[in-house]
Amino acid sequence: MTALTAQELYDQQNYSEAVTAYRGVLDVQPADSIAWKNLGLSLVLMNQIEEGVVACQRAADLQPGSSDIRYGLGYALGAAKRFEKAVDEFDAALYLNPQNQQAKQGLLYSLVQHGNSLAESDDPRMAEPFLSRAHKLAPQSPSAIVPLLQLFITTLQPMKAVKLVSDMPGNLRTDPTIAPLIERLEADPEFSVHMKQVKIAAPSAHSTSGNGGTSGVSAPGVPQHQPIVYIGCPNCKQQISAMAFICPHCNFKIKESGTFAGRDTGPAHEWQDVALTIISILWCLQSLVDFFFALKLPEMVRPIVITVDVVSLFLGAGCLFRWEWPMTITKWFLYLPLFRLGIAFMAGAIMGLWAQALIALLFLSIVGFMIYLINWASD
């Protein structure tokens, strides 16, 4: 049976025959990723979910750069209630194609479902990152607002709950799924004071029309809310506010944030950076001193010692100027004395030679500290 016939059966929602047809296609073309994806989705829609996940995973393994195929795997994982993994697949689908509307809907659904499951766990606050992200993805969708607002009520976070309500358009506050939660907030002593503040700060009836929209005439002193402008994050392509400094989805720094009178600018360098610079300079100076002493050595050993000193000077300069591969060589070079000093320390401690053990421990700490600094600078 041809792939065209299988696709027609799939489009006609005749999933049982589509499964048979796609299996026939895969017998002839086992590397057909589209056939694997459609086979997997057909199996999921026939409630053979685990088998469908396996087929969609095979499709993603064959063609990981396809947005549609990654969406198919996310759909199958969502049907299997593996929502956290489904979120990863929908993210991948949107990274590959930011206009994939099905992936956006699947991502929203999976974030809400995973957040709801975490909200019922022993630590419901774990749900907040997922539900907050769902709300940012669809800020005017009751399906994203309700679980987040419910979480803020359950975890006693009045300021967040009130801010969520205050940011809602007027027509959303009367939504049948949201209105009962707002009434509950107004009746609860923990939240009622904050809710009254929202009402005081809200625009008066003269500045709004009957359907909750602005009429164009505002009450004196009441600022008019400007529509939020959304842009695509330069890194993950998700829709974010044009005023955002950091992407809430991938933590990508979009632009520099201001400081208050220069008081929170902090130091220019991390202490590890300063420490590595100082040790690297001392390393280079020691190598230069050894080099000049080597010039006075007998002719037989002079070339060997000078070569070692030049290599040591180069490695010290590599650490000083943060050259990647000399730093890597230096790190592996330091593992040998680290091992030998560790043995010397243990031997001294076992034999009661405490002076030897302490000296070995001192140099062991210095070498280990140098390895730590190189690893820090390389990250």
Short mmCIF file of N, CA and C in Angstrom, two decimals, residues 33 47 60 70 76 92 98 101 140 144 165 168 193 221 234 254 265 278 299 309 334 341 345 365 370:
data_model
loop_
_atom_site.label_atom_id
_atom_site.label_comp_id
_atom_site.label_asym_id
_atom_site.label_seq_id
_atom_site.Cartn_x
_atom_site.Cartn_y
_atom_site.Cartn_z
N SER A 33 10.14 8.99 8.17
CA SER A 33 9.79 9.61 9.45
C SER A 33 8.33 10.07 9.49
N ASN A 47 -6.31 4.96 21.06
CA ASN A 47 -6.08 4.69 22.49
C ASN A 47 -5.01 3.63 22.72
N ALA A 60 10.96 11.03 15.58
CA ALA A 60 11.82 12.13 16.05
C ALA A 60 13.29 11.75 15.99
N ARG A 70 8.36 16.83 15.81
CA ARG A 70 8.53 17.06 17.25
C ARG A 70 7.19 17.39 17.90
N ALA A 76 1.82 12.88 21.47
CA ALA A 76 1.75 11.51 22.00
C ALA A 76 2.12 11.47 23.48
N ALA A 92 10.73 22.41 21.43
CA ALA A 92 11.60 22.12 20.28
C ALA A 92 10.88 22.41 18.97
N PRO A 98 8.53 28.89 14.83
CA PRO A 98 7.76 29.69 15.79
C PRO A 98 6.30 29.89 15.39
N GLN A 101 1.21 26.75 15.13
CA GLN A 101 0.12 27.04 16.06
C GLN A 101 -0.31 25.81 16.86
N GLN A 140 -4.66 36.16 28.06
CA GLN A 140 -6.09 36.44 28.14
C GLN A 140 -6.93 35.17 28.01
N ALA A 144 -5.65 29.45 31.15
CA ALA A 144 -4.34 29.71 31.75
C ALA A 144 -4.45 30.55 33.02
N VAL A 165 -5.35 39.69 39.04
CA VAL A 165 -6.71 40.20 38.82
C VAL A 165 -6.67 41.62 38.27
N MET A 168 -6.11 41.99 34.56
CA MET A 168 -7.11 41.42 33.65
C MET A 168 -7.96 42.51 33.02
N VAL A 193 -8.41 43.00 51.72
CA VAL A 193 -7.81 44.34 51.79
C VAL A 193 -7.11 44.68 50.48
N GLY A 221 -6.89 62.20 36.26
CA GLY A 221 -5.89 61.55 37.09
C GLY A 221 -5.79 60.05 36.94
N PRO A 234 14.89 36.86 20.83
CA PRO A 234 15.95 36.58 19.86
C PRO A 234 16.54 35.17 20.00
N ILE A 254 18.02 40.20 27.16
CA ILE A 254 17.71 40.92 25.93
C ILE A 254 18.37 42.29 25.92
N THR A 265 25.72 48.33 41.05
CA THR A 265 26.49 47.86 39.90
C THR A 265 27.38 46.70 40.26
N ILE A 278 45.89 36.46 39.51
CA ILE A 278 47.04 36.59 40.41
C ILE A 278 47.91 35.34 40.36
N GLU A 299 75.81 22.15 30.37
CA GLU A 299 75.36 22.01 28.98
C GLU A 299 74.49 20.77 28.78
N ASP A 309 60.80 24.97 31.21
CA ASP A 309 60.45 26.31 31.70
C ASP A 309 59.66 27.11 30.66
N LEU A 334 47.96 19.38 35.92
CA LEU A 334 47.89 19.50 37.37
C LEU A 334 47.32 18.26 38.05
N LEU A 341 50.37 14.25 45.48
CA LEU A 341 50.25 14.92 46.77
C LEU A 341 49.21 14.25 47.66
N PHE A 345 50.05 12.86 51.30
CA PHE A 345 49.28 13.25 52.49
C PHE A 345 48.80 12.03 53.26
N SER A 365 45.94 21.55 48.44
CA SER A 365 44.88 22.57 48.39
C SER A 365 45.15 23.60 47.30
N MET A 370 43.69 25.68 42.04
CA MET A 370 44.02 26.09 40.68
C MET A 370 43.14 25.35 39.66
#
